[in-house]
Structures are given as structure tokens and as C-alpha cells.
Short mmCIF file of N, CA and C and ligand atoms in Angstrom, two decimals:
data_model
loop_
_atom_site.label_atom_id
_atom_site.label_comp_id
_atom_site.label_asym_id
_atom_site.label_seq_id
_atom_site.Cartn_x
_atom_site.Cartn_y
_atom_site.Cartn_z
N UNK U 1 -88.29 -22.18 38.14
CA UNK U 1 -88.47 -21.41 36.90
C UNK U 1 -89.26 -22.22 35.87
N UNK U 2 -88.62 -23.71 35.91
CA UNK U 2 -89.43 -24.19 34.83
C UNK U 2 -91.21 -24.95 35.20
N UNK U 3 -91.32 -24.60 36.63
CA UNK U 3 -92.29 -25.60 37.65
C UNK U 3 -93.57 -24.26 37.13
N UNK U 4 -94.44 -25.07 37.45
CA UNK U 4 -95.23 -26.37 37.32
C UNK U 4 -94.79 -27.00 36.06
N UNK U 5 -94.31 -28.09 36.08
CA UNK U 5 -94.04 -28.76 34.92
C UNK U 5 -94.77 -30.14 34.36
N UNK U 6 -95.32 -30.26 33.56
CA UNK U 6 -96.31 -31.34 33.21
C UNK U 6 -95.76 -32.04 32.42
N UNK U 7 -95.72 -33.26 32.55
CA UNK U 7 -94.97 -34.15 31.89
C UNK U 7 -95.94 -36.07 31.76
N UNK U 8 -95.60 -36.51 30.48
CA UNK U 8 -96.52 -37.79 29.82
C UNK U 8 -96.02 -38.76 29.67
N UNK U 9 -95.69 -39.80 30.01
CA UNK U 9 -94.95 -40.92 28.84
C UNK U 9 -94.75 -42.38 29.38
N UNK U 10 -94.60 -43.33 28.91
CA UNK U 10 -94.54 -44.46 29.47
C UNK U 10 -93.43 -45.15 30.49
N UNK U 11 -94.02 -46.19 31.12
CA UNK U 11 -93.05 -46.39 32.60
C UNK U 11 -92.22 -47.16 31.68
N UNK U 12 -91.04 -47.33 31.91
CA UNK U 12 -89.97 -48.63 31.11
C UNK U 12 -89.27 -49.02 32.33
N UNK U 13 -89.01 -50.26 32.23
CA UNK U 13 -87.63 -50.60 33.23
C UNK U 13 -86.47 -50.02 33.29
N UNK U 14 -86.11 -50.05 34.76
CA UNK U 14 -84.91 -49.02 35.13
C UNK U 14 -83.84 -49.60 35.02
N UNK U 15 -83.13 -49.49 35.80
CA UNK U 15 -81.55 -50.26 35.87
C UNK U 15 -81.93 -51.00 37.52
N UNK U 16 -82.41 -51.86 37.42
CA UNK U 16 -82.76 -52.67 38.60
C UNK U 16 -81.88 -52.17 39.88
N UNK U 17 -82.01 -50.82 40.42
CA UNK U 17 -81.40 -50.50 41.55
C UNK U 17 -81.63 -51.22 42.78
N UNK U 18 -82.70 -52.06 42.37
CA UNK U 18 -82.96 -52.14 43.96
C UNK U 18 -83.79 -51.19 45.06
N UNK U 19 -84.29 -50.24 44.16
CA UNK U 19 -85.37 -49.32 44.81
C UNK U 19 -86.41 -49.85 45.47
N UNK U 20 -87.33 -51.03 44.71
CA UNK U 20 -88.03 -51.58 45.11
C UNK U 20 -88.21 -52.48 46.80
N UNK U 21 -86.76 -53.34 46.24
CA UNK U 21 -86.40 -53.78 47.77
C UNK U 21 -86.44 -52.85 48.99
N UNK U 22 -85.89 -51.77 48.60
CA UNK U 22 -85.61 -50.11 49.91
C UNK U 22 -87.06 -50.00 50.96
N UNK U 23 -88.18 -50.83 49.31
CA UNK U 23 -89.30 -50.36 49.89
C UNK U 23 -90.11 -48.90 49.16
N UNK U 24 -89.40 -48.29 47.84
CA UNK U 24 -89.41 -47.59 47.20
C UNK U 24 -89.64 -47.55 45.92
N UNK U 25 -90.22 -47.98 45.55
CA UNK U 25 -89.99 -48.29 43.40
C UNK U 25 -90.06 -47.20 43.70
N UNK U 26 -89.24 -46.97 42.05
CA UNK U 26 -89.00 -45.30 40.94
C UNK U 26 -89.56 -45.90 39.86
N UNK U 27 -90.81 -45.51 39.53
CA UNK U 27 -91.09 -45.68 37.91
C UNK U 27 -90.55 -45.00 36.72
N UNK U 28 -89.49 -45.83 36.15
CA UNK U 28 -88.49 -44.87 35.73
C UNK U 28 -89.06 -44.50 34.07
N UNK U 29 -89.15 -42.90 33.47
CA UNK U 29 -89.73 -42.44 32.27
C UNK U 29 -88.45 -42.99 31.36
N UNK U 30 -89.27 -43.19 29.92
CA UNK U 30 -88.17 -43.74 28.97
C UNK U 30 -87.50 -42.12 28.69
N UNK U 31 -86.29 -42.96 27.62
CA UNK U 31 -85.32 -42.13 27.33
C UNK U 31 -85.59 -40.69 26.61
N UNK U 32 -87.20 -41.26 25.65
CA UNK U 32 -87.22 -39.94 25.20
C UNK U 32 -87.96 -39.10 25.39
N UNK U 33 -88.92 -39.22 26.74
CA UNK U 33 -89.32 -38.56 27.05
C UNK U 33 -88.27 -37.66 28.42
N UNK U 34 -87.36 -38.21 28.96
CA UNK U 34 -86.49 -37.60 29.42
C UNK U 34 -85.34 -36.38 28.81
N UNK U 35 -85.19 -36.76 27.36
CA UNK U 35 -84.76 -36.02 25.98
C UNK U 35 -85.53 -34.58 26.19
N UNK U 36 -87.12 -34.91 26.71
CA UNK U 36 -87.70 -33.96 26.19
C UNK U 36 -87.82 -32.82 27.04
N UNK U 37 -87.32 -33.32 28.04
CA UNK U 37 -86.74 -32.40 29.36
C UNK U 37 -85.85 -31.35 28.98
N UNK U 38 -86.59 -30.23 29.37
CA UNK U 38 -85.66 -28.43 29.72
C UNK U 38 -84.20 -29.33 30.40
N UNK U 39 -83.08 -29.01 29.38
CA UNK U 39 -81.50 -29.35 29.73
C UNK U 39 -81.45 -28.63 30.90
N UNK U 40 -82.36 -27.41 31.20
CA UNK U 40 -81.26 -26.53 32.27
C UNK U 40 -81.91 -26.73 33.95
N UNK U 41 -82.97 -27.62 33.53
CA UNK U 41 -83.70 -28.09 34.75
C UNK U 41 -82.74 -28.67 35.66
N UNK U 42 -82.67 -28.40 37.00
CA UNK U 42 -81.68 -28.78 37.71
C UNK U 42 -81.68 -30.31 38.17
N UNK U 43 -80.70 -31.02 38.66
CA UNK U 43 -81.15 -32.72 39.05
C UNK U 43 -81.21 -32.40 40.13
N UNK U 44 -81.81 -33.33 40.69
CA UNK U 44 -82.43 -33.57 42.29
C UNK U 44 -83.91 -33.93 43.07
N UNK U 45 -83.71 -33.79 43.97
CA UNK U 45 -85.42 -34.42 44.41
C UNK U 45 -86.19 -33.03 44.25
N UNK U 46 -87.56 -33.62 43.30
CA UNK U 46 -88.41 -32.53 43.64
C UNK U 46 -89.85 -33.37 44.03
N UNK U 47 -91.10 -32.68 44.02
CA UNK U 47 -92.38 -33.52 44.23
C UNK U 47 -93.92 -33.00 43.41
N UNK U 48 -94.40 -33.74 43.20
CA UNK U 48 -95.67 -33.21 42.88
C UNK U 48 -97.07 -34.11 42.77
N UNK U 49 -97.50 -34.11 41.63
CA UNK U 49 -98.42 -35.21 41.43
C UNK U 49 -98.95 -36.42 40.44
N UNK U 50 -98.98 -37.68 40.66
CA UNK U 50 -99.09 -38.22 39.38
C UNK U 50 -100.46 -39.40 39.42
N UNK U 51 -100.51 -39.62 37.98
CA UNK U 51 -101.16 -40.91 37.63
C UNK U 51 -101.18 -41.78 36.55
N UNK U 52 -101.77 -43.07 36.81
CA UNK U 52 -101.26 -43.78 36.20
C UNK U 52 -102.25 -44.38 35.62
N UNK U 53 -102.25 -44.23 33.95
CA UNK U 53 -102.99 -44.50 32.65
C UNK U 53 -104.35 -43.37 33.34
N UNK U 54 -105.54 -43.84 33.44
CA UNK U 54 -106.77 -43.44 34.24
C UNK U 54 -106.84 -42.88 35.59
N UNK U 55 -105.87 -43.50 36.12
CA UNK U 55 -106.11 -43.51 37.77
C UNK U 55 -105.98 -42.37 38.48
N UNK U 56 -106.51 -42.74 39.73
CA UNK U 56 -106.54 -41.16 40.65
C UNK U 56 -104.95 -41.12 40.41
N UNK U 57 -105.00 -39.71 40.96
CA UNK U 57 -103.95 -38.47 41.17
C UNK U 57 -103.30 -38.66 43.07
N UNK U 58 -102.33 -38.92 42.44
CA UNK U 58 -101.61 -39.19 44.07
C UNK U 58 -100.32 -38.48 44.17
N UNK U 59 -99.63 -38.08 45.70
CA UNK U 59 -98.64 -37.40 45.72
C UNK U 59 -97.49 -38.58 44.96
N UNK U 60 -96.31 -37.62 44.76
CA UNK U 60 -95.42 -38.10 44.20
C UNK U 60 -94.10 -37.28 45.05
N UNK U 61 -93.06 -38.53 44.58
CA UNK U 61 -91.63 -37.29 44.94
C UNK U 61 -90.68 -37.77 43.58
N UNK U 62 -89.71 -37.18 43.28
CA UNK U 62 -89.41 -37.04 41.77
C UNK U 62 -87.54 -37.01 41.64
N UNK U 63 -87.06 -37.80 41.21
CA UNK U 63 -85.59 -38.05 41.11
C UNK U 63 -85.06 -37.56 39.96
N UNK U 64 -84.67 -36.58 39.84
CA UNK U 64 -83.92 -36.05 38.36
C UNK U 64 -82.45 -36.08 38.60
N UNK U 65 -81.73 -37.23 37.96
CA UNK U 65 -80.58 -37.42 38.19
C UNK U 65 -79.47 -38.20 36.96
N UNK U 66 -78.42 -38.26 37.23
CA UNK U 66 -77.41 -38.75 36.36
C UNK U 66 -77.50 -39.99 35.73
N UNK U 67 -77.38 -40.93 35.04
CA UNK U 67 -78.09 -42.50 34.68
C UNK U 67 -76.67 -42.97 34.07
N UNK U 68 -76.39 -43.78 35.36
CA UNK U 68 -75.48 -44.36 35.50
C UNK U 68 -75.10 -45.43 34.26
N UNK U 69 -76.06 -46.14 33.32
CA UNK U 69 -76.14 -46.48 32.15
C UNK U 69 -75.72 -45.94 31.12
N UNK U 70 -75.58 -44.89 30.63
CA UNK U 70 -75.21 -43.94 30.12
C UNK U 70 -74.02 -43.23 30.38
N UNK U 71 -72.90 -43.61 31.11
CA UNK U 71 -71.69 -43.26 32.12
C UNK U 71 -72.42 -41.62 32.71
N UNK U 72 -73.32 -41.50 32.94
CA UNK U 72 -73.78 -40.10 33.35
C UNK U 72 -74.44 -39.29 32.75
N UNK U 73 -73.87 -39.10 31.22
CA UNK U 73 -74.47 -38.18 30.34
C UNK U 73 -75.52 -37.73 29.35
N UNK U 74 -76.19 -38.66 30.36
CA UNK U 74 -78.05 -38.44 30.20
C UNK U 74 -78.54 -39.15 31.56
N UNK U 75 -79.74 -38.26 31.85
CA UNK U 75 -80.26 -37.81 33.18
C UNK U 75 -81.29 -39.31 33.09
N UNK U 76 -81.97 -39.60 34.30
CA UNK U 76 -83.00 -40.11 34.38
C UNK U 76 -83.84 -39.72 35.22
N UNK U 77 -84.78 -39.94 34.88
CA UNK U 77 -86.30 -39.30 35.70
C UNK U 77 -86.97 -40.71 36.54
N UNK U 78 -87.41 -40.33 37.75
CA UNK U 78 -87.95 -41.73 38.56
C UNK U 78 -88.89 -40.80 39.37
N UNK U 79 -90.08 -41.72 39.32
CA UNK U 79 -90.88 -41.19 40.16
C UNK U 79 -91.35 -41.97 41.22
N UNK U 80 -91.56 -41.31 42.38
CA UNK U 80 -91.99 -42.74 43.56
C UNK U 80 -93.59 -42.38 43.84
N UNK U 81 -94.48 -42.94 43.67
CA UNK U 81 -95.72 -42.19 43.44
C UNK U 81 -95.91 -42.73 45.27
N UNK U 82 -96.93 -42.24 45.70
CA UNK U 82 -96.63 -42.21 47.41
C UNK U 82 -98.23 -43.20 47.51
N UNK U 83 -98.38 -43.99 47.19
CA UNK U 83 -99.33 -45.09 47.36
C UNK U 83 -99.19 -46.05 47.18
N UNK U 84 -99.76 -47.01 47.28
CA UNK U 84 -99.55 -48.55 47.21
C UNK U 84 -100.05 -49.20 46.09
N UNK U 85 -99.96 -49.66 45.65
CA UNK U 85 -100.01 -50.26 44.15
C UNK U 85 -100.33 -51.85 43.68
N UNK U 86 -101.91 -52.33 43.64
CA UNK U 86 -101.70 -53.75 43.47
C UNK U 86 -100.76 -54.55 43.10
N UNK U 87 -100.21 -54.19 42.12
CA UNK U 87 -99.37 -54.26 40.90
C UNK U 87 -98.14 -53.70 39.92
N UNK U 88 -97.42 -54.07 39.52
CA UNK U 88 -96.70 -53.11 39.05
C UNK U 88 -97.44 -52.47 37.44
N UNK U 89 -96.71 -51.49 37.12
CA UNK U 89 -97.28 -50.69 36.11
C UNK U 89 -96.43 -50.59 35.09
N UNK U 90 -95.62 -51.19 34.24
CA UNK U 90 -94.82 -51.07 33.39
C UNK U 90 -95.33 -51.33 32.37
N UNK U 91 -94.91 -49.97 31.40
CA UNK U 91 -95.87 -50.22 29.82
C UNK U 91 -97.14 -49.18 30.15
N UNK U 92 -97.16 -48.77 31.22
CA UNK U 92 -98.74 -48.06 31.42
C UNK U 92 -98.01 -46.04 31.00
N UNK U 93 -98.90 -45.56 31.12
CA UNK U 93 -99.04 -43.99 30.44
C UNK U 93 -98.67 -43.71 31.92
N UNK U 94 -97.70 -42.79 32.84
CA UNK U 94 -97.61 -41.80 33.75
C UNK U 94 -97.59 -40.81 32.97
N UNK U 95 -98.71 -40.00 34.17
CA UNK U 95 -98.33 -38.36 33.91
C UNK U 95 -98.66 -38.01 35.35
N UNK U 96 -97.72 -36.86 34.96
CA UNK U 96 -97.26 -36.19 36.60
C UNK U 96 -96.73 -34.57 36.32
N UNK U 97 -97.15 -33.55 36.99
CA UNK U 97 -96.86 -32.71 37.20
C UNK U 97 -95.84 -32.26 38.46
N UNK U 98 -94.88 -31.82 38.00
CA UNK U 98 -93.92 -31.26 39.26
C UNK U 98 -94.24 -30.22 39.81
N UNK U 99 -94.56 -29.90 40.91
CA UNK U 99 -94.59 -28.65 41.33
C UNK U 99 -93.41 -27.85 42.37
N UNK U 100 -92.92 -28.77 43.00
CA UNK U 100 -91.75 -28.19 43.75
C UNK U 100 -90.43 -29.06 43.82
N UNK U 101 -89.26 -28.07 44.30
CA UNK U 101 -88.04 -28.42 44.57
C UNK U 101 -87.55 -28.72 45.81
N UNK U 102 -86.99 -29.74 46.48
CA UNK U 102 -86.61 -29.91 47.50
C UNK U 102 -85.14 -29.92 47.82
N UNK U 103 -84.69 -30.37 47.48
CA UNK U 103 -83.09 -30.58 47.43
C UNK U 103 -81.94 -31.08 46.43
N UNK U 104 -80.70 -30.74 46.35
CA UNK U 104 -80.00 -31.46 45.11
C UNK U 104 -79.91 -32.89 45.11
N UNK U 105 -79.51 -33.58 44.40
CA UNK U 105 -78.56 -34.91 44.79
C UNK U 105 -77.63 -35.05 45.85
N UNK U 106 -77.87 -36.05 46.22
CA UNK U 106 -76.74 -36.18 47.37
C UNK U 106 -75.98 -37.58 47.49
N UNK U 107 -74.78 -38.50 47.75
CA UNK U 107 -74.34 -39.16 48.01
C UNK U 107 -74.48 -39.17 49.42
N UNK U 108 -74.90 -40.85 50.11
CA UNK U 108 -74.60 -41.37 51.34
C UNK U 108 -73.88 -42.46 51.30
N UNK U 109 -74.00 -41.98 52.69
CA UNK U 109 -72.23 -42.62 53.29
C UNK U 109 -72.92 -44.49 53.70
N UNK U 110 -74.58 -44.45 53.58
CA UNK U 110 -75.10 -45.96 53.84
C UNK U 110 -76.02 -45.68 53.35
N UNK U 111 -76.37 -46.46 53.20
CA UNK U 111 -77.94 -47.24 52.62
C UNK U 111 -79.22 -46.89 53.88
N UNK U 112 -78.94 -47.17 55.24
CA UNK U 112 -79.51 -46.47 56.29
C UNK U 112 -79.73 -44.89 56.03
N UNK U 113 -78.66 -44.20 55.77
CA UNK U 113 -78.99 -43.10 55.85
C UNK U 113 -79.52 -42.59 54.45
N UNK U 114 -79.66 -43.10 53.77
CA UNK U 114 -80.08 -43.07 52.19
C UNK U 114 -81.89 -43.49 52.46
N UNK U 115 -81.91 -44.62 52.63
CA UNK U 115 -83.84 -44.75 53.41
C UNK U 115 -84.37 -43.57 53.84
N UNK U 116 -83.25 -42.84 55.05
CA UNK U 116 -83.99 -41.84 56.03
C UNK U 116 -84.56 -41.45 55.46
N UNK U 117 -83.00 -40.29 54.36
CA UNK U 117 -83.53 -39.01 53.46
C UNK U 117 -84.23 -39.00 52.82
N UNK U 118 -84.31 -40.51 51.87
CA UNK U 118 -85.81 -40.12 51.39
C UNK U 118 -87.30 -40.00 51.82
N UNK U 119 -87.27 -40.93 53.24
CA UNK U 119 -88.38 -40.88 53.85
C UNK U 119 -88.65 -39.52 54.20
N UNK U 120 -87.72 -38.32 54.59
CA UNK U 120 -87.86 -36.78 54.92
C UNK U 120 -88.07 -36.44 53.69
N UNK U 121 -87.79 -36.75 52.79
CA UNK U 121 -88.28 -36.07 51.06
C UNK U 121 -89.38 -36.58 51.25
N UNK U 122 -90.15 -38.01 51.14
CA UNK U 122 -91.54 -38.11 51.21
C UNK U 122 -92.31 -36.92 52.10
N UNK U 123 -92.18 -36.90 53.52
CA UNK U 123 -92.65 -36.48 54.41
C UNK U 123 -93.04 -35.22 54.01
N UNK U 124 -92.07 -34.23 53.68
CA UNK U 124 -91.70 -32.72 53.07
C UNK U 124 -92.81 -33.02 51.37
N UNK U 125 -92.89 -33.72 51.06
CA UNK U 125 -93.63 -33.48 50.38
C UNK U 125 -95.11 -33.79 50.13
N UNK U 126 -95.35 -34.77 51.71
CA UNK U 126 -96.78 -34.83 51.46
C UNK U 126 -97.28 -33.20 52.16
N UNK U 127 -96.20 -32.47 53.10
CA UNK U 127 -96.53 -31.56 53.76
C UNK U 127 -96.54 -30.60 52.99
N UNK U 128 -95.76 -30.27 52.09
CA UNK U 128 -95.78 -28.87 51.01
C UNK U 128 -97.12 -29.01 50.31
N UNK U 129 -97.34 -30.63 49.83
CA UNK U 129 -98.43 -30.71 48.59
C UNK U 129 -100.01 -30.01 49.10
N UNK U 130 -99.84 -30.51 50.56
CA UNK U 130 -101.27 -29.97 51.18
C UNK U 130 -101.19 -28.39 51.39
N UNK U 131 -100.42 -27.45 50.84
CA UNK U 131 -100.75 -26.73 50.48
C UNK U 131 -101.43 -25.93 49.05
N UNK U 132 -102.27 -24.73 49.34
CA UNK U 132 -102.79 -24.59 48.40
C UNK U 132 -102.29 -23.95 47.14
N UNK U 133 -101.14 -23.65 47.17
CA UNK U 133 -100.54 -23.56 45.47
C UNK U 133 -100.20 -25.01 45.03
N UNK U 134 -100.09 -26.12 45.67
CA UNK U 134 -99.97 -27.11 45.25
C UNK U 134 -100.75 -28.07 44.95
N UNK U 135 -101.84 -28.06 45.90
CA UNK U 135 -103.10 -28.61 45.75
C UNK U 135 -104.16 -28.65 44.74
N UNK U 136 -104.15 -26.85 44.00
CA UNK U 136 -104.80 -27.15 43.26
C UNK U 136 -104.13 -27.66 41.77
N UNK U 137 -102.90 -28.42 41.77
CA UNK U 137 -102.73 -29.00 40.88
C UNK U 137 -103.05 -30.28 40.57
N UNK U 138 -103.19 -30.94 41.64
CA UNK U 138 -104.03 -32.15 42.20
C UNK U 138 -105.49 -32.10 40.66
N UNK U 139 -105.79 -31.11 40.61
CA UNK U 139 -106.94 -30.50 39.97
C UNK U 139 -107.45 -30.70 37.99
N UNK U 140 -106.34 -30.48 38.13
CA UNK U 140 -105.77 -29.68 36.84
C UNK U 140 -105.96 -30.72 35.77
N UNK U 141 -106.81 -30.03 34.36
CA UNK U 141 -107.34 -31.01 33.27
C UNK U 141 -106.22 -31.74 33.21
N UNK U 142 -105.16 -31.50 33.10
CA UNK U 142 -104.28 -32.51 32.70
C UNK U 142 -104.42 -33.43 32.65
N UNK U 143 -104.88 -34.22 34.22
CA UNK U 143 -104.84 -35.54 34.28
C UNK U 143 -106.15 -36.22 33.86
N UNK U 144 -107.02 -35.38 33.44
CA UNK U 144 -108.67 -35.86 33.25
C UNK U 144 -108.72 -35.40 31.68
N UNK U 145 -107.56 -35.72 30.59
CA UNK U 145 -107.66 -36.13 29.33
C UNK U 145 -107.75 -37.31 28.80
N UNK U 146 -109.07 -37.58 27.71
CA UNK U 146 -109.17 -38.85 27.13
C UNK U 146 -107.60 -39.55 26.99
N UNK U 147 -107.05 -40.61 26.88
CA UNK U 147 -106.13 -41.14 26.37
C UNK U 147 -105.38 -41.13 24.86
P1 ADP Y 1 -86.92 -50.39 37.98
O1 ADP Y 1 -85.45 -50.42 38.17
O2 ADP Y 1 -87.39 -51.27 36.85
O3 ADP Y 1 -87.44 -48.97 37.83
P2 ADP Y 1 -87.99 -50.35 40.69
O4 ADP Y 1 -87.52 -51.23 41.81
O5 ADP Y 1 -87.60 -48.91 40.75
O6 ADP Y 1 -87.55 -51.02 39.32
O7 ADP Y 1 -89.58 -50.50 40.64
C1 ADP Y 1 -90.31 -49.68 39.76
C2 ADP Y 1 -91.63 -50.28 39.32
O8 ADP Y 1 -92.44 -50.61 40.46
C3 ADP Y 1 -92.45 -49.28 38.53
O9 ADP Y 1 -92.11 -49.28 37.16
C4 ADP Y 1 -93.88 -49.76 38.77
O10 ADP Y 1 -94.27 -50.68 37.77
C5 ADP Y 1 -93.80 -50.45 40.13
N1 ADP Y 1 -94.40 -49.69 41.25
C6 ADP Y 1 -95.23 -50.24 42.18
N2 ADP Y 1 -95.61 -49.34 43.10
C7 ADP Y 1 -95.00 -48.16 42.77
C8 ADP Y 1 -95.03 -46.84 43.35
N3 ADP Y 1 -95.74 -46.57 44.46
N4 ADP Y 1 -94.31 -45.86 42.74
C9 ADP Y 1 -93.58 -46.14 41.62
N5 ADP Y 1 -93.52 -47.37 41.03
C10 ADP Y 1 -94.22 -48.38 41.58
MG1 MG Y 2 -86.91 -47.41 39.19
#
């Protein structure tokens, strides 16, 4: 309902989950641009597309979830952008458009099976994105505004 959703704001440090190690960074959006998030948007994995300050436009998959910092009661947003990255990017401008929903949150029972699922959330979403309601968001002025 609320998708395609376009969204701006700077990367900040997360709560050092350990994403990175998984093999996964989440570039996690600050607090107030998470604030600025539709309350009724549901949490869970969704995917779409992002970039970072200038840079090309690459798939993404998208964590809208509880922030454990907060005992729960404010969400955090993480994005895993699906490319490789000289460098890290913290302090830099993401913007990313969501375009689809994949599944809720889920608790695992391991860390093994926690890798899989997200690797099937990647997968599912490089496969949805290459379609063409999704593709042509890939497109879209959004990401080709001056700074
Ligand atoms: P944190 O807890 O600080 O979010 P992570 O382990 O989740 O730490 O790593 C996130 C950081 O990794 C991002 O802020 C970004 O600077 C960097 N990074 C490098 N490659 C990627 C990528 N492909 N997707 C997202 N973040 C990435
Ligand atoms: Mg993170």
C-alpha cells in the first residue's frame, strides 16, 4: 500500500550485530529518518533499490524491524545493498526506493539457518527486481538528483 516508497538519509552506525561478520552489512538509516516512516508500514524483509551519495543504483533487500536499543519501541531500517563495496560508507547520503514485500520477521532457531534465509531473501529479490514493474525503478529521477 505504501510501496513504491522512496526514502533519503544518512548511514549511522548500528548496534554492531555482527551483520558484517555473517558476510552481510545493514547500513543502518538514522533515527530520524526512520521517525519519518508511515507507523503502519509493516516490519519485515522487503527489497528494492539503492545508492550511495552519487553512485550507481544497485539491488537492495531491506530490514524493517524492532531496535533492540530502544527495548523495541522504535523500529530500525537496514539495508543490505547487494554489491560489494571498496569501503565502508558511513556518514554518506543512501537513498533507496522499496518496491516489494517479501516476508515478516522471523526468529531462528541458529545462526545457520538465519544466513540461509537471508540468502533466499537476496535471491527472491534479485529475481523479482528483474522484473519489469520493478526495474523500471532502477530508473527513476530520484536517484539522478543534484545533492
Ligand atoms: P552496523 O552495526 O554499524 O550497521 P554492519 O556490520 O551492519 O554494522 O555494517 C554496516 C556498514 O557496512 C554500512 O554502514 C556500510 O558502511 C558498510 N557496507 C559495506 N558494504 C555494504 C553493503 N553491501 N551493504 C550495506 N552496507 C555495507
Ligand atoms: Mg547494520
Amino acid at each position: 500500500r505504501h510501496l513504491p516508497y522512496f526514502c533519503r538519509g544518512e548511514v549511522v552506525k548500528g548496534f554492531g550485530r555482527g551483520s558484517k561478520e555473517l558476510g552481510i552489512p545493514t547500513a543502518n538509516f538514522s533515527e530520524q529518518v526512520v521517525e519519518s516512516f508511515p507507523s503502519d508500514i509493516s516490519t519485515g524483509i522487503y527489497y528494492g533499490w539503492a545508492c550511495v551519495g552519487n553512485g550507481d543504483v544497485h539491488k537492495m533487500v531491506l530490514s524493517i524491524g524492532w531496535n533492540p536499543f530502544y527495548k523495541n519501541i522504535k523500529k530500525s531500517v537496514e539495508t543490505h545493498i547487494i554489491h560489494t563495496f571498496k569501503e565502508d560508507f558511513y556518514g554518506e547520503i543512501l537513498s533507496i526506493v522499496i518496491t516489494g514485500y517479501i516476508r515478516p520477521e522471523k526468529n531462528f532457531d541458529s545462526l545457520a539457518a538465519l544466513i540461509s534465509a537471508i540468502q533466499e531473501d537476496i535471491e527472491e529479490a534479485k529475481r523479482q527486481l528483474d522484473l519489469p514493474e520493478h526495474l523500471k525503478l532502477k530508473e527513476d529521477n530520484f536517484f539522478h538528483q543534484p545533492e
